[in-house]
Every structure is written in C-alpha cells, then in structure tokens.
Coordinates of C-alpha atoms and ligand atoms in Angstrom, one line a residue:
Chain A
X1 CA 149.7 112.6 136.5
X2 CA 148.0 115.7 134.7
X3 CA 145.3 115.1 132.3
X4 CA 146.6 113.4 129.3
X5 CA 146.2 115.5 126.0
X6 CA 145.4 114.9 122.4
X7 CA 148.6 113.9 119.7
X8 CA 147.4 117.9 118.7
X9 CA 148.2 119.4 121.7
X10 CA 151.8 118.1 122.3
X11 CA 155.0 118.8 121.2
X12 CA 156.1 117.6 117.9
X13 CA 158.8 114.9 118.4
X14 CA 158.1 114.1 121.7
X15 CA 160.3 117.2 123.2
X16 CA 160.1 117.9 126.9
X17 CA 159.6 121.9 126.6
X18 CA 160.1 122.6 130.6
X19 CA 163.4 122.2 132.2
X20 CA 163.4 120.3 135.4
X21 CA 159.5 119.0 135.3
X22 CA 160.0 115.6 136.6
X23 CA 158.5 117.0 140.0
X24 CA 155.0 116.5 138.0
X25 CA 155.4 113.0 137.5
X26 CA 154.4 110.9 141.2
X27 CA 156.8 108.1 140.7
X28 CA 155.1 106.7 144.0
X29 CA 152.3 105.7 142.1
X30 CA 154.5 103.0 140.7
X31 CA 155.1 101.2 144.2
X32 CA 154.2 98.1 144.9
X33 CA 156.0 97.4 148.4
X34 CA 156.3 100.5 150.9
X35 CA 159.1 101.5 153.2
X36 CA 158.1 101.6 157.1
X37 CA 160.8 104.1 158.4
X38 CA 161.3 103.5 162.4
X39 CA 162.6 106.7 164.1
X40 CA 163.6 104.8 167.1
X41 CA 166.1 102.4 165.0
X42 CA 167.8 104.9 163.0
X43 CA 170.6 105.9 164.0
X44 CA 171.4 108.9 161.6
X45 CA 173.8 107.5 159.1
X46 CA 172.1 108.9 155.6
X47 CA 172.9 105.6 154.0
X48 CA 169.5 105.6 152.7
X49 CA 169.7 109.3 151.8
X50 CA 172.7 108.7 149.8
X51 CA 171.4 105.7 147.8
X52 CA 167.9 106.6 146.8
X53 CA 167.4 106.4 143.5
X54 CA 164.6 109.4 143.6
X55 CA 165.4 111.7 146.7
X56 CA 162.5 110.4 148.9
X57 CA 164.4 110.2 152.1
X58 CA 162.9 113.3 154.0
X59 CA 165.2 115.3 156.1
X60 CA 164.6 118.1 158.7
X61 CA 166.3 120.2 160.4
X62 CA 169.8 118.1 159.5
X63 CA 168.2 114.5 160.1
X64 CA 166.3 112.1 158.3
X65 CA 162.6 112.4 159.2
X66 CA 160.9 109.8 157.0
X67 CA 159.5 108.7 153.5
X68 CA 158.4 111.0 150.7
X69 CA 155.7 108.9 149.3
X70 CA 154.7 110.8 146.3
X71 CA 157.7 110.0 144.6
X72 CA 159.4 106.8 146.7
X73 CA 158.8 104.2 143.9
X74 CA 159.1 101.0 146.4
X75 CA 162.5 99.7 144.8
X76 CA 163.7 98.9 148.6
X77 CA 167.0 100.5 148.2
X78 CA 167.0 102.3 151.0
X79 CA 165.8 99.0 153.2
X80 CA 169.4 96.7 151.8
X81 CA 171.6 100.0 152.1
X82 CA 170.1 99.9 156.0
X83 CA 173.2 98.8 158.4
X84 CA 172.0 95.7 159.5
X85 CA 172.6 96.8 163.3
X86 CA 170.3 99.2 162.8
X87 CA 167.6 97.8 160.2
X88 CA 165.4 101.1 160.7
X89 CA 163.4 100.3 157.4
X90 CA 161.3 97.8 156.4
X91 CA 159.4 96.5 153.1
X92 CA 155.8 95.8 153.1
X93 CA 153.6 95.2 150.5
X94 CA 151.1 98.0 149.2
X95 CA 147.4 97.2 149.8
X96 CA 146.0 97.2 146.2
Chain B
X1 CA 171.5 131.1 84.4
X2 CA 171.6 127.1 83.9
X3 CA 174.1 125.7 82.0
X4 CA 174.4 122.2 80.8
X5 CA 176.8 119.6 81.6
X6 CA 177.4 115.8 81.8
X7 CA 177.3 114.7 85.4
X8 CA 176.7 111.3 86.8
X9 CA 174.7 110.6 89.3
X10 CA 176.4 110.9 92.2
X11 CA 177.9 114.3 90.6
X12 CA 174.7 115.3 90.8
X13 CA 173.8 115.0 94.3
X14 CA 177.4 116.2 95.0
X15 CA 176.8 119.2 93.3
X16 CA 173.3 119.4 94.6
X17 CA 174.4 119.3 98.5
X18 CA 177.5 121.9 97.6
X19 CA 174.8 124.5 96.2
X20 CA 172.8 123.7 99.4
X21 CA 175.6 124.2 101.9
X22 CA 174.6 122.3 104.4
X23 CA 175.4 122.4 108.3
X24 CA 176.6 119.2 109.0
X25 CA 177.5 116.0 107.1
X26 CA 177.9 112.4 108.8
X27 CA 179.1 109.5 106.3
X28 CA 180.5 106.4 105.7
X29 CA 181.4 105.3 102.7
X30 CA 179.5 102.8 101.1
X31 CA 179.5 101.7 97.2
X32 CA 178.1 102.7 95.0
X33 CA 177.0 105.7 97.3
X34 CA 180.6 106.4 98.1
X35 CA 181.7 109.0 95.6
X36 CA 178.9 111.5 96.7
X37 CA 180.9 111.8 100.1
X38 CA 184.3 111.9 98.2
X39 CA 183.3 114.6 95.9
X40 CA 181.6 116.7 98.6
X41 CA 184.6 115.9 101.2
X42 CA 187.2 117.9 98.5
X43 CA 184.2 120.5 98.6
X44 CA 184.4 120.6 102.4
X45 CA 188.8 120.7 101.7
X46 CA 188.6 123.6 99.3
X47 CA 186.6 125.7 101.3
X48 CA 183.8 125.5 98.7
X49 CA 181.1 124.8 101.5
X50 CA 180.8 126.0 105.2
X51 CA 180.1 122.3 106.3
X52 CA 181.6 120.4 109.0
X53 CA 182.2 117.2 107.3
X54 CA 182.0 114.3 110.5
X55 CA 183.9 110.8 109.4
X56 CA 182.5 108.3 111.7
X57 CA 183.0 104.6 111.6
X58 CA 179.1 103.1 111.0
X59 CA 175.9 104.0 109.3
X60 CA 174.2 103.8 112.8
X61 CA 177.2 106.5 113.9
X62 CA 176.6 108.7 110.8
X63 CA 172.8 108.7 111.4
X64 CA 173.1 108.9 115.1
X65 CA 175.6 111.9 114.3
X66 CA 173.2 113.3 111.7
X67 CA 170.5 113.3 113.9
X68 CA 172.7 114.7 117.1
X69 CA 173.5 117.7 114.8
X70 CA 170.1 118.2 113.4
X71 CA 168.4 118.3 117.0
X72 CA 171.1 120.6 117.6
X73 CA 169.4 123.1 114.9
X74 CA 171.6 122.1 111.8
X75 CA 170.6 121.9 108.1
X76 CA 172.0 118.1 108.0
X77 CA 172.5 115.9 104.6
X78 CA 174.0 112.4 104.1
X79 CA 174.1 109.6 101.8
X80 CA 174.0 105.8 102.1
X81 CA 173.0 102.7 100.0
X82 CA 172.4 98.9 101.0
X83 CA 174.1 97.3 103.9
X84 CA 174.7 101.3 105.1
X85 CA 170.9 101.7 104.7
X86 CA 169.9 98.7 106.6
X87 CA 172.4 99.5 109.8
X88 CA 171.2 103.1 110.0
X89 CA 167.7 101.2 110.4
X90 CA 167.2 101.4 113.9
X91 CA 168.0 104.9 114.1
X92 CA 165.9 106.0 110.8
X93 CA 162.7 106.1 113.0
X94 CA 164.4 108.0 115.6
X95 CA 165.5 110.6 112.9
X96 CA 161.5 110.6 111.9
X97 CA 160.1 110.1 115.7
X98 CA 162.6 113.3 116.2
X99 CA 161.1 114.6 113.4
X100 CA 164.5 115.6 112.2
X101 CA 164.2 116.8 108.5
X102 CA 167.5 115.5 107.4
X103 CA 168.0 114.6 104.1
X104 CA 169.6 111.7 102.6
X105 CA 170.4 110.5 98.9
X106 CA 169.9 106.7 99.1
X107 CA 172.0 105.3 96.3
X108 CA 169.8 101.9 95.5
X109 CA 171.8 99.1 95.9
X110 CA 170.9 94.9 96.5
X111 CA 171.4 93.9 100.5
X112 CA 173.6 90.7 100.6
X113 CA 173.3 87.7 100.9
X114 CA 174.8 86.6 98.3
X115 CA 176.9 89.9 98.3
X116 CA 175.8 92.0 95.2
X117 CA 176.9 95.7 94.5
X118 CA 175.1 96.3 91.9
X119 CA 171.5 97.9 91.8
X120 CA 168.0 97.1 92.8
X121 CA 165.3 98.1 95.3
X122 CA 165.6 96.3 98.3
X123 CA 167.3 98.8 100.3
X124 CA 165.2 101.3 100.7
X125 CA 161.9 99.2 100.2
X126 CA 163.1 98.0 103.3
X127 CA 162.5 101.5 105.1
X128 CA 159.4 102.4 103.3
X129 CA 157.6 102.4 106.9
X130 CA 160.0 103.8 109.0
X131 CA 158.7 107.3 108.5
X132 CA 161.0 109.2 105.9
X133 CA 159.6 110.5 102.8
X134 CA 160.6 108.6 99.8
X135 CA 161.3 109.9 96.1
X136 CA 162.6 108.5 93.3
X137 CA 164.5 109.1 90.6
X138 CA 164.8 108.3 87.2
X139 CA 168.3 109.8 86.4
X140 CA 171.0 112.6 87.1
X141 CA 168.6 115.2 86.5
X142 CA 165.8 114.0 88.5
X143 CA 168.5 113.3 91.3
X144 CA 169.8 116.5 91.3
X145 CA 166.1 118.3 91.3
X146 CA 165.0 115.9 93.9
X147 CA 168.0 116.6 96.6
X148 CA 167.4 120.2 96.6
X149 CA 163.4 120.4 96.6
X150 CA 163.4 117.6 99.3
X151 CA 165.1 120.1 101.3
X152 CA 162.4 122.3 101.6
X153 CA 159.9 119.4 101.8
X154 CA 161.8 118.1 104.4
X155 CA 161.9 121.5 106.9
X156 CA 158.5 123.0 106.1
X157 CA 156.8 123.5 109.2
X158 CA 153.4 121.3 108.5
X159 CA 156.0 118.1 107.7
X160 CA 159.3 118.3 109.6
X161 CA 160.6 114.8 108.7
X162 CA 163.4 112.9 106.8
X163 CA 163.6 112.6 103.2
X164 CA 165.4 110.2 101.6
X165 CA 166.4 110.5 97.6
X166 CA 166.4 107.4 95.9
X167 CA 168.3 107.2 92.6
X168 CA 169.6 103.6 91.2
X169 CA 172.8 102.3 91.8
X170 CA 176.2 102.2 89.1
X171 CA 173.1 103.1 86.2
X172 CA 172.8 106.2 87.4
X173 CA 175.0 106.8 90.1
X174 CA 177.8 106.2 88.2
X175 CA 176.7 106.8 84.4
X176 CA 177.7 110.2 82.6
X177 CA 174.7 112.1 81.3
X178 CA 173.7 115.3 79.9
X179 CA 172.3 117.9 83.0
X180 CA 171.3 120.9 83.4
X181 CA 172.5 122.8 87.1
X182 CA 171.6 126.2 88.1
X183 CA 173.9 129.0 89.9
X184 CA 174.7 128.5 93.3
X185 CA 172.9 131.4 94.2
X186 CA 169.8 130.3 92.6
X187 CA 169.7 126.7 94.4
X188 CA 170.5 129.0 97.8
X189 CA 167.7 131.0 97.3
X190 CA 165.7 128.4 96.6
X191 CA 165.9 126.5 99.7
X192 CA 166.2 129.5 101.9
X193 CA 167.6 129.9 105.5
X194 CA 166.9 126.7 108.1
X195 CA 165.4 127.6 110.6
X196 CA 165.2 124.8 113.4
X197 CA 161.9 124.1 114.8
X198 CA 163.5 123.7 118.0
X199 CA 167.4 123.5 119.4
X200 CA 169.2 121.4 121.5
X201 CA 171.6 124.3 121.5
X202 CA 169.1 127.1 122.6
X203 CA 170.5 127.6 126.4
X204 CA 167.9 130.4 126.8
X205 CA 165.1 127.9 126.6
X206 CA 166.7 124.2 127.5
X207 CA 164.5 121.6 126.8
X208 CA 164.9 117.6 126.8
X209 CA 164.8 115.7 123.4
X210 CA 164.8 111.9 123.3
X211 CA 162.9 111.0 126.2
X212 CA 161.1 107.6 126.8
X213 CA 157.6 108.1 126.0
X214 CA 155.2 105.4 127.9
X215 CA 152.3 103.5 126.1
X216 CA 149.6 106.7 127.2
X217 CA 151.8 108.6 125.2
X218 CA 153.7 106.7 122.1
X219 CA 150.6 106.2 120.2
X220 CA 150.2 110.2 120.0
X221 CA 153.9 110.6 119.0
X222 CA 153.1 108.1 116.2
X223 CA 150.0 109.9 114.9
X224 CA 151.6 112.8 114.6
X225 CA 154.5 111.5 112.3
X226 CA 151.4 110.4 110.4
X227 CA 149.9 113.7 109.9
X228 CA 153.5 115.0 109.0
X229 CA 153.3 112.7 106.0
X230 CA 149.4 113.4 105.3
X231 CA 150.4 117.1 105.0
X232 CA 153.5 116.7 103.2
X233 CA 151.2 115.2 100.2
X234 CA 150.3 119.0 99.7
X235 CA 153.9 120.4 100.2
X236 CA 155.4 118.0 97.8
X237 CA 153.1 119.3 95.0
X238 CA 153.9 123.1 96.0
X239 CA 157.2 122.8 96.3
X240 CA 157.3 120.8 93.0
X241 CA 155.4 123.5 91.5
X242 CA 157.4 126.5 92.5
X243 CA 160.4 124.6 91.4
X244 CA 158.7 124.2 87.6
X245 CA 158.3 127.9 87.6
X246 CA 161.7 128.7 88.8
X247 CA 164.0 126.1 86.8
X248 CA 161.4 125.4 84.3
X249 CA 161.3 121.2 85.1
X250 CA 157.9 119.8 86.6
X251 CA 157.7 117.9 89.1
X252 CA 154.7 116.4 90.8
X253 CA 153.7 113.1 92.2
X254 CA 154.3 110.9 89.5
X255 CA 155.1 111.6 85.8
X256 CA 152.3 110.5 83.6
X257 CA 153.4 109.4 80.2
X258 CA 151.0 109.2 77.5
X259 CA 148.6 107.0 80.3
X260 CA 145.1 109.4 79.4
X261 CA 143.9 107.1 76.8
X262 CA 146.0 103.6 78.1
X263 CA 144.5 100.6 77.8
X264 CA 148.0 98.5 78.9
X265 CA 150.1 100.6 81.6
X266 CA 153.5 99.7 83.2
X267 CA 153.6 100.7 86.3
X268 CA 157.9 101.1 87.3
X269 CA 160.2 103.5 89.3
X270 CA 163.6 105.0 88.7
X271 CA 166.2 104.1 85.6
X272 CA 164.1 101.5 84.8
X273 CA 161.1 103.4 83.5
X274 CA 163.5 105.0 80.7
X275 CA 163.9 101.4 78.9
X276 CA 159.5 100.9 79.6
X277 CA 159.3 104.6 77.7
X278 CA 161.3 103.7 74.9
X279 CA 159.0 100.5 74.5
X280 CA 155.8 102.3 75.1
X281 CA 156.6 105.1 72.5
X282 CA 157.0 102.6 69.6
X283 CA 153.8 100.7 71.0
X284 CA 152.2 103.8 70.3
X285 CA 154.1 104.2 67.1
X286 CA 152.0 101.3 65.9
X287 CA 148.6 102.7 67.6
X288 CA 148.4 100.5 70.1
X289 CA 147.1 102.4 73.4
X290 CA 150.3 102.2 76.1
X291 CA 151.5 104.6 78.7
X292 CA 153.5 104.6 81.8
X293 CA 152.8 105.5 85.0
X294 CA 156.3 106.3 86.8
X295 CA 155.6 107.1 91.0
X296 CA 157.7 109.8 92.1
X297 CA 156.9 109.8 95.8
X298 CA 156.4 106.0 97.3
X299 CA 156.3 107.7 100.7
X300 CA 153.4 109.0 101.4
X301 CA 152.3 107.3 98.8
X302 CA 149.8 109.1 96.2
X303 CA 147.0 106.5 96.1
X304 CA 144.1 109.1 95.2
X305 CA 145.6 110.4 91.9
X306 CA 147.1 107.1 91.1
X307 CA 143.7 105.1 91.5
X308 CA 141.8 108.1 89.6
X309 CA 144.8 107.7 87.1
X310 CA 145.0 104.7 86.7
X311 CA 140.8 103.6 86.4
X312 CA 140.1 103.6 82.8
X313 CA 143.2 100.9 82.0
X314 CA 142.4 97.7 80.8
X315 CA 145.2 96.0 82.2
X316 CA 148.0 97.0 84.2
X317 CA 151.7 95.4 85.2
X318 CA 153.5 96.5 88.2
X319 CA 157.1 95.8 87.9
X320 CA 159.2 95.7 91.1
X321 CA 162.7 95.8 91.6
X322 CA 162.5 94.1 95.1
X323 CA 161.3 90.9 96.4
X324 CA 158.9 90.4 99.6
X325 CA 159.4 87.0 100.0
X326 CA 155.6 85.8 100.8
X327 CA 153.3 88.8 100.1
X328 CA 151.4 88.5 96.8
X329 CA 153.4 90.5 95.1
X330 CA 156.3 93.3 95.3
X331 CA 156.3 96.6 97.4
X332 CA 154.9 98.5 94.7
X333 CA 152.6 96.2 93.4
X334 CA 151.1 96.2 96.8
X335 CA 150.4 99.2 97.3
X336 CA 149.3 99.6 93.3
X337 CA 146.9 96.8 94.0
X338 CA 145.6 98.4 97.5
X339 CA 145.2 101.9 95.3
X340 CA 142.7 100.6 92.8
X341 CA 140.5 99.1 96.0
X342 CA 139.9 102.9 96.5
X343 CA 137.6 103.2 93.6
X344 CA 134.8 101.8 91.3
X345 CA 136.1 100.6 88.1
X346 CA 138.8 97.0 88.9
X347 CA 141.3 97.1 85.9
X348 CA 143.6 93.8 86.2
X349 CA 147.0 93.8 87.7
X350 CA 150.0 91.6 87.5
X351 CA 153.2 91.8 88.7
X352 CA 156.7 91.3 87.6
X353 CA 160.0 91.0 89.5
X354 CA 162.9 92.5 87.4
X355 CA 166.5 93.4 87.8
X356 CA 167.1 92.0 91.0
X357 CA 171.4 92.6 91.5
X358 CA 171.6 94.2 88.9
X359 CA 170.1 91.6 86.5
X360 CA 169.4 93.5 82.8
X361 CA 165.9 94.6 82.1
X362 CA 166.2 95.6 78.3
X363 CA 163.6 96.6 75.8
X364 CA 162.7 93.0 74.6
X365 CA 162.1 92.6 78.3
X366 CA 159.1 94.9 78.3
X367 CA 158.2 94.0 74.8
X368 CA 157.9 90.2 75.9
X369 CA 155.5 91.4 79.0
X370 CA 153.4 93.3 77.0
X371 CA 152.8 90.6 74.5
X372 CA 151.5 88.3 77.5
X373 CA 149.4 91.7 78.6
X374 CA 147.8 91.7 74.9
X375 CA 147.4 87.8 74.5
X376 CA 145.4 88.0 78.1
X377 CA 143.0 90.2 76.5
X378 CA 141.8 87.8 73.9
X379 CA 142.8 84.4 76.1
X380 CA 142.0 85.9 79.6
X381 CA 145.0 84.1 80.7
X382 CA 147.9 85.1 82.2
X383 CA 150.4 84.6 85.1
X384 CA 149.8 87.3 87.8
X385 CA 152.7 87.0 89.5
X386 CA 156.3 86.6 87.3
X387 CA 160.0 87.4 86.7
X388 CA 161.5 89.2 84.3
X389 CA 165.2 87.2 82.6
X390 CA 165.6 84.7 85.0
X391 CA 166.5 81.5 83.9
X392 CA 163.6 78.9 85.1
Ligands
SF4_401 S1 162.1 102.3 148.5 FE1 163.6 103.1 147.0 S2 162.6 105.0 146.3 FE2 161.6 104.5 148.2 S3 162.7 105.6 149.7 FE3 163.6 103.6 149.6 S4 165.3 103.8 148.2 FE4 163.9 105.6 147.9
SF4_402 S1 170.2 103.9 156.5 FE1 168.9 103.3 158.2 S2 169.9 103.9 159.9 FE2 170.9 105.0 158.3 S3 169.8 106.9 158.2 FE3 168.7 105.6 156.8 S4 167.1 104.6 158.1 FE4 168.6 105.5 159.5

C-alpha cells in the first residue's frame, strides 16, 4: 500500500476521488494459503478464470499461464472450482 | 419586510423549509413531528416549492433517502421526533461520516416504553454523539430562526455536517404563538445557492462514496468529523451574527439572562426556560441575584464561554429533561459539571430531572428548587441529584 497520510490530507467523508484505483491496493498481501498452478495438469477449461473473485488467473496468448500474486488473496476458489480430473491447483500455506 | 403572525411550531419550520426551497425531502410521519411534513407536502402540491417530496416507509429509509440525495449534490431537509429519531440512528452517523450537511427539525418527543407522545428530551439526547450539530429552541420563533441559519451552518465549507433543530414537542410544536417571518426573498438570500462539496452525480469526475474504510484509516475519518464540529463553534457565532444584523434577532451560543451578577443560576433548554425566566424575573423583583443560562448549541457544546460564564455563581442547578439511567446526573448536567472542571473557581451543581412525558414543570416548580438552592447556602445541605413533580 502507499504511504498512509494524515486525517489532513484526505478527503473529507471518506470519498474515493479516482475512478477505478483498486489496482493500488495488493490484495495478495492478505493471503495466507497460496495457489501452486501445475501447467502439466491443466487442461484449459477457465473454470478458475471464471470464478476468481479478483482476476488473478493469468492468461497469455488465449490460455491460462499462472497466478497473479499481487492481488490473488488465497481464498482457494480457484483450487474447489478445479475439475477434479484435472486438480491443476493446489493450496499451500504461506511461509510467515 | 417582516410581518407578524401567530404560527405554531411546526408552522414555523414548515414555513421555514418553504422559504428555503429545498432539493429533496425524505419523511415519515411521526407525531408530534408529523404536521411539518403535511404542511410542507401541500407546499410541494401547490407548486409553492421546487422540491421533490420522497414518501418512504421508515426513518432509516427517509434518512438513507436524505442522505442518497444529499451525496447526490442536493440541498436536503427532513423532520423526525422519538421512535423516528431512534430508527434513523444507525444511519445518522453515516449522514455525519458522509459529512452530508442535511438538516433536520427534531420535534422532541419521549421514546417508549411505556408509549408516551408527549414531550421531553430523550430523543435527541440520545444522538448527541453521533456527529450532528445540535440546537435548541425555546419556541416558534427560535425554531423558525434556527431552521434557516442551520442551513448555512450546516454547508459552510470548514463544517459540512448535519444539523439537527430541536424544538419541544405539542408545547411548541403544536401551540399558536405570536412570530415574526420574513419575505421569501429575504430567507433565499440569506441562505444562498448550495453548492455540493462533491456529487455523486458529477459524471465528468466519478468518484466512489461510502466505501469501507479499514482500522489504518477510520480513525482519520473520525478526527475529521471532529474538526468539522471544532470549526463550526466559529461559524455558529458568524452566522448568528449576520442573522442579528439582517433580521434584527441575536443569536449566539446560549442566551444569557440577567446571569452577570447571579449568585443562583438555572441552567435549562428549550420551552422550559420560559417558565425558569418568569421565576427568575420576580426573584430579581425582590433583589435576590438569579439568572438563567439557556444553551443554544449542546452540539459542539460551548464549554469555554459557559465555564467563564458561569464562574462567579454561587450555586447552580442543571435541570434535564432526559434520564441516563446510571450516570450522575442528566445529559446536560454532565457536560455542565465537566465545563466548570475547565476553570479555577468550583461553584456547586445539582441536578434535577423534570418533565419527563410530558410531566408539568410550572412556576412553583422552579420556585420550590430555588428555595432548597437558598436554604443550602445557610444549611450547606442539599440533595444533588432530584426530581422535579414526581410523586415519591
Ligand atoms: S486463490 Fe482465490 S484469489 Fe487466488 S487465484 Fe485462486 S481464486 Fe483467485
Ligand atoms: S480450472 Fe484447473 S484445469 Fe481448468 S483452467 Fe483452471 S487450472 Fe486449468
């Protein structure tokens, strides 16, 4: 997060004055167990795309490529949503 | 041009809010506040005022409604009393966390149980620290003069918070007096154009309001409200003063009545200081040194002026319309008491509970208090904390 600022500096009644500035706030910093993402397993259905709650299912060039940490908060979403054929993600816990 | 005329009460805030042609009105009716909404609803039907009137079917709605509209960049007014005050409570912080400067006439009223109509303090003792500004007042005149200066209290830029207008319940609200009420023009003038520090409506600039704040934020948010109030001790007293010089009745803090020399003071808000008045003048009929101090604003509260006020009496009785049920005394008595810790000089304070519902609080009332208040300067006894007529 960006340096936190005096009750004189923000706005008054709590107002967000940017449109669209959630990108500042790293909602990975909240996560507590981390997603393993194994290429070999997937087999390209974009369940996990689909249901994550924050958009941190990298894709390139048309398939998913992986976990955007900086914002995946841990919530293991896209691990249940995984067909169980496939299981290409796994939970583990964070180091702390 | 004023004119005179008799008015009650709720007339008076009627007429007030149909001079000040608001934006946007959210109500629901509750006695003995109802009438304001019915007389300004025929306003809103005969095309008297430019506001859209919005029925809803709660207090929360009509302050979630007024607060909607006000974020939106409308001037927004209501009016409430009791039971309405208390279910708009959750959302009366989010109207002064917002720091939406609507304003509201709070019509006092008792909160049940036992259910009781009639008037005392309760209700808006109740949201004395939910971050509104809060003035009294003693009767249809003071109402009236209150609703439209609290508008410009409410939207100057240092304070941006709700006001709420307390005046007392079937007393005033629904007793004919003699008023005096300026020209429409006049009352428009004086409050001037709203201009919305920000607007949910502004699509050139969109920007989010209502978001969760987390704990390395809320305090901030809460500090601020602070300073809001701290700066609308200032604006109060301006605003009062310009309104003396336009329409030729003071307003300040709190009225001083014949208090500079006072040995016994009452200390009492709204209708009630009328009756201690009365009392007080013949007291000093006879040469005995009384005065009244009568708060204006309990939100912020002026405890500066009131201590330096109040630091040469000998003793001094608070009297409260509302209970607290296990604090040492009453709302105002509290924050008398916490005044006077402010400076040198410790004159003695007791409190009394009157006219709870309703119950009378006549002249032999205060006549009866201030014989105890002279016997405990030759005895040095007294009872700090009483009531006023009830039956023991
Ligand atoms: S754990 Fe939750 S936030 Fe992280 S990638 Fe999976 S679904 Fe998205
Ligand atoms: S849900 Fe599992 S299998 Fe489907 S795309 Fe995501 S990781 Fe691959």
């Amino acid at each position: 997060m960006s340096e936190l600022k005096s009750w004189r500096e923000i706005p008054k009644g709590a107002v967000i004055e940017e449109a669209g500035n959630s990108e500042e706030y790293k909602t990975g910093t909240w996560r507590s167990f981390r997603p393993i993402w194994y290429k070999d397993k997937c087999i390209q259905c974009y369940r996990c795309w689909t249901f994550c709650p924050d958009s941190s299912i990298l894709i390139k060039e048309g398939k998913v490529a992986g976990i955007n940490y900086e914002y995946c908060k841990g919530c293991g979403i896209c691990a249940h949503e995984c067909p169980k054929k496939a299981s290409a993600i796994e939970m583990v816990p964070e180091k702390t | 041009m004023q004119k005179f005329d008799a008015f009650t009460g709720n007339l008076a805030v009627a007429t007030a809010m149909k001079q000040i042609n608001p934006d946007v009105c959210a109500a629901y009716p509750i006695t003995p506040s109802t009438e304001i909404m019915m007389i300004f609803a025929d306003f809103v039907s005969n095309g008297e005022v430019n506001t859209e009137l919005v029925t809803v079917e709660s207090e929360h709605s009509a302050m979630s409604a007024c607060i909607g509209a006000s974020l939106a960049g409308g001037r927004v007014m209501t009016a409430t009393s009791s039971a309405g005050l208390a279910y708009m409570w959750e959302l009366l912080s989010v109207a002064s966390g917002l720091r939406c400067p609507i304003v509201m006439t709070c019509v006092n009223r008792a909160l049940s149980a036992p259910l009781n109509i009639h008037c005392d303090h309760s209700d808006a003792m109740g949201a004395r620290d939910t971050g509104w500004i809060q003035i009294f007042s003693e009767n249809a005149q003071e109402a009236y003069d209150n609703v439209i200066q609290a508008i410009r209290i409410a939207e100057h830029k240092d304070v941006k918070l709700p006001v709420m207008v307390c005046v007392d319940g079937f007393i005033i609200s629904h007793s004919y007096e003699k008023m005096q009420y300026m020209e429409d023009k006049e009352v428009r003038d004086f409050v001037g154009e709203f201009k919305p520090y920000k607007s949910l409506l502004n699509v050139e600039k969109p920007e989010t309001f209502g978001a969760m704040v987390l704990p390395n934020y809320y305090m901030e948010f809460k500090r601020q409200v602070r300073e809001g109030m701290e700066r609308a001790r200032q604006v109060i007293l301006e605003v009062g003063e310009e309104f003396s010089q336009r329409f030729g009745r003071y307003y300040s803090n709190f009225e001083n009545y014949m208090l500079d020399d006072a040995d016994f003071v009452f200390v009492v808000m709204n209708s009630a200081a009328g009756t201690v008045k009365h009392v007080v003048k013949n007291l000093r009929e006879k040469g005995i040194k009384a005065g009244v101090l009568k708060p204006r604003v309990f939100r912020p509260f002026p405890f500066k002026e009131i201590a330096d006020t109040l630091k040469n009496s000998k003793i001094i009785c608070v009297l409260d319309r509302a209970e607290t049920f296990g604090a040492e005394g009453g709302p105002l008595y509290l924050e008398i008491k916490s005044a006077l810790q402010t400076i040198e000089s410790n004159p003695t304070v007791i409190n009394r509970i009157f006219g709870l519902g309703q119950r009378d609080f006549l002249p032999y009332h205060v006549e009866n208090v201030f014989k105890e208040m002279r016997n405990y300067l030759d005895s040095g006894n007294i009872k700090m904390f009483d009531y006023v007529n009830l039956r023991d």
